[in-house]
Coordinates of C-alpha atoms and ligand atoms in Angstrom, one line a residue:
M851 CA 0.0 0.0 0.0
I852 CA 1.2 3.4 -0.9
R853 CA 0.4 6.4 1.4
V854 CA -1.1 9.2 -0.7
C855 CA -2.1 12.0 1.7
T856 CA -4.7 12.8 4.3
V857 CA -8.4 12.9 3.4
L858 CA -8.3 16.7 4.0
D859 CA -5.5 17.1 1.5
L860 CA -7.7 15.6 -1.3
P861 CA -11.0 17.6 -1.4
P862 CA -13.7 17.0 -4.0
G863 CA -12.6 18.0 -7.5
E864 CA -8.9 17.6 -6.8
A865 CA -6.2 15.1 -7.8
V866 CA -2.9 14.0 -6.3
R867 CA 0.0 12.3 -8.1
V868 CA 2.1 9.7 -6.2
V869 CA 5.1 7.7 -7.4
A870 CA 4.9 3.9 -7.0
H871 CA 6.1 1.4 -9.6
V872 CA 4.6 3.9 -12.0
P873 CA 3.1 7.4 -11.3
I874 CA -0.5 7.0 -10.0
A875 CA -3.1 9.7 -10.0
V876 CA -5.7 9.7 -7.1
F877 CA -8.9 11.7 -7.6
N878 CA -11.7 12.8 -5.4
A879 CA -14.7 12.8 -7.7
D880 CA -17.6 14.3 -5.7
G881 CA -16.5 12.4 -2.6
E882 CA -15.6 9.1 -4.2
L883 CA -11.9 8.3 -4.4
Y884 CA -10.3 6.7 -7.5
A885 CA -6.8 5.8 -8.5
V886 CA -5.5 5.1 -12.0
D887 CA -2.2 5.2 -13.8
D888 CA -1.2 8.8 -14.1
T889 CA 0.2 8.6 -17.6
C890 CA -2.2 8.7 -20.5
T891 CA -2.1 5.6 -22.7
H892 CA -1.9 7.8 -25.8
Q893 CA 1.2 9.9 -25.1
D894 CA 3.1 11.2 -22.1
A895 CA 0.6 13.4 -20.3
S896 CA -0.3 13.5 -16.7
L897 CA -4.0 12.7 -16.0
A898 CA -3.6 14.4 -12.6
D899 CA -3.3 17.6 -14.6
G900 CA -6.4 16.9 -16.5
W901 CA -10.0 18.0 -16.0
L902 CA -12.3 16.1 -13.7
E903 CA -15.9 15.8 -14.5
G904 CA -18.0 13.3 -12.5
C905 CA -16.2 10.0 -12.7
W906 CA -14.3 11.0 -15.8
V907 CA -10.9 12.7 -16.3
E908 CA -10.1 14.4 -19.5
C909 CA -6.5 14.2 -20.7
P910 CA -4.9 17.7 -20.8
L911 CA -3.1 17.0 -24.1
H912 CA -5.6 15.6 -26.6
A913 CA -8.8 15.4 -24.7
S914 CA -9.5 11.7 -24.5
S915 CA -11.5 11.1 -21.3
F916 CA -11.0 8.1 -19.0
D917 CA -13.7 6.5 -16.8
L918 CA -12.1 6.4 -13.3
R919 CA -14.2 3.4 -12.4
T920 CA -13.0 1.2 -15.2
G921 CA -10.0 3.0 -16.8
L922 CA -11.6 2.8 -20.2
P923 CA -11.2 5.8 -22.6
N924 CA -14.3 7.3 -24.2
G925 CA -12.7 7.6 -27.6
L926 CA -9.7 8.5 -29.7
P927 CA -6.9 9.3 -29.7
A928 CA -6.4 7.0 -26.6
K929 CA -7.4 3.4 -27.4
R930 CA -6.1 1.5 -24.3
P931 CA -7.4 1.7 -20.8
V932 CA -5.4 3.0 -17.8
R933 CA -5.0 0.6 -14.9
T934 CA -7.2 1.2 -11.9
Y935 CA -6.3 0.6 -8.3
P936 CA -8.3 0.1 -5.1
V937 CA -8.2 3.1 -2.7
V938 CA -8.4 2.6 1.0
V939 CA -9.0 5.2 3.7
R940 CA -7.7 4.4 7.2
D941 CA -7.6 6.9 10.1
D942 CA -8.2 9.7 7.7
V943 CA -5.2 8.8 5.5
V944 CA -5.7 7.8 1.8
Y945 CA -3.8 4.7 0.5
V946 CA -3.6 3.1 -2.9
D947 CA -3.3 -0.7 -3.0
T948 CA -0.8 -1.3 -5.8
A949 CA -0.8 -5.0 -5.3
V950 CA -4.2 -5.1 -7.2
Q951 CA -4.2 -3.7 -10.7
D952 CA -7.2 -4.0 -13.0
V953 CA -7.2 -3.4 -16.7
A954 CA -10.7 -3.3 -18.1
Ligands
LIG1320 S1 -1.8 12.2 -24.5 FE1 -3.7 11.8 -23.6 S2 -5.1 11.8 -25.3 FE2 -3.1 12.2 -26.2

């Protein structure tokens, strides 16, 4: 498990990037926490720098959006999903479980 930040440091609408085996972006989407690979599957862009809307994040470079629940892109230019990770909150601290990786 990777420690991300406290719950207070990740308010709704915000994202945090942490470095594990790969960079991981953790989002607070209207109170629900999600973690996905930070690097877009199209080119080298940070999804933590993208725009969050509901459960979707839009890549800041070419505007493919990824569903934070599944990692699936909504359309071109990204074709492949990003990996998703379970998020755990313990004692007001946010963790990402990098032992479990899902690819939709
Ligand atoms: S780098 Fe993300 S859509 Fe191109």
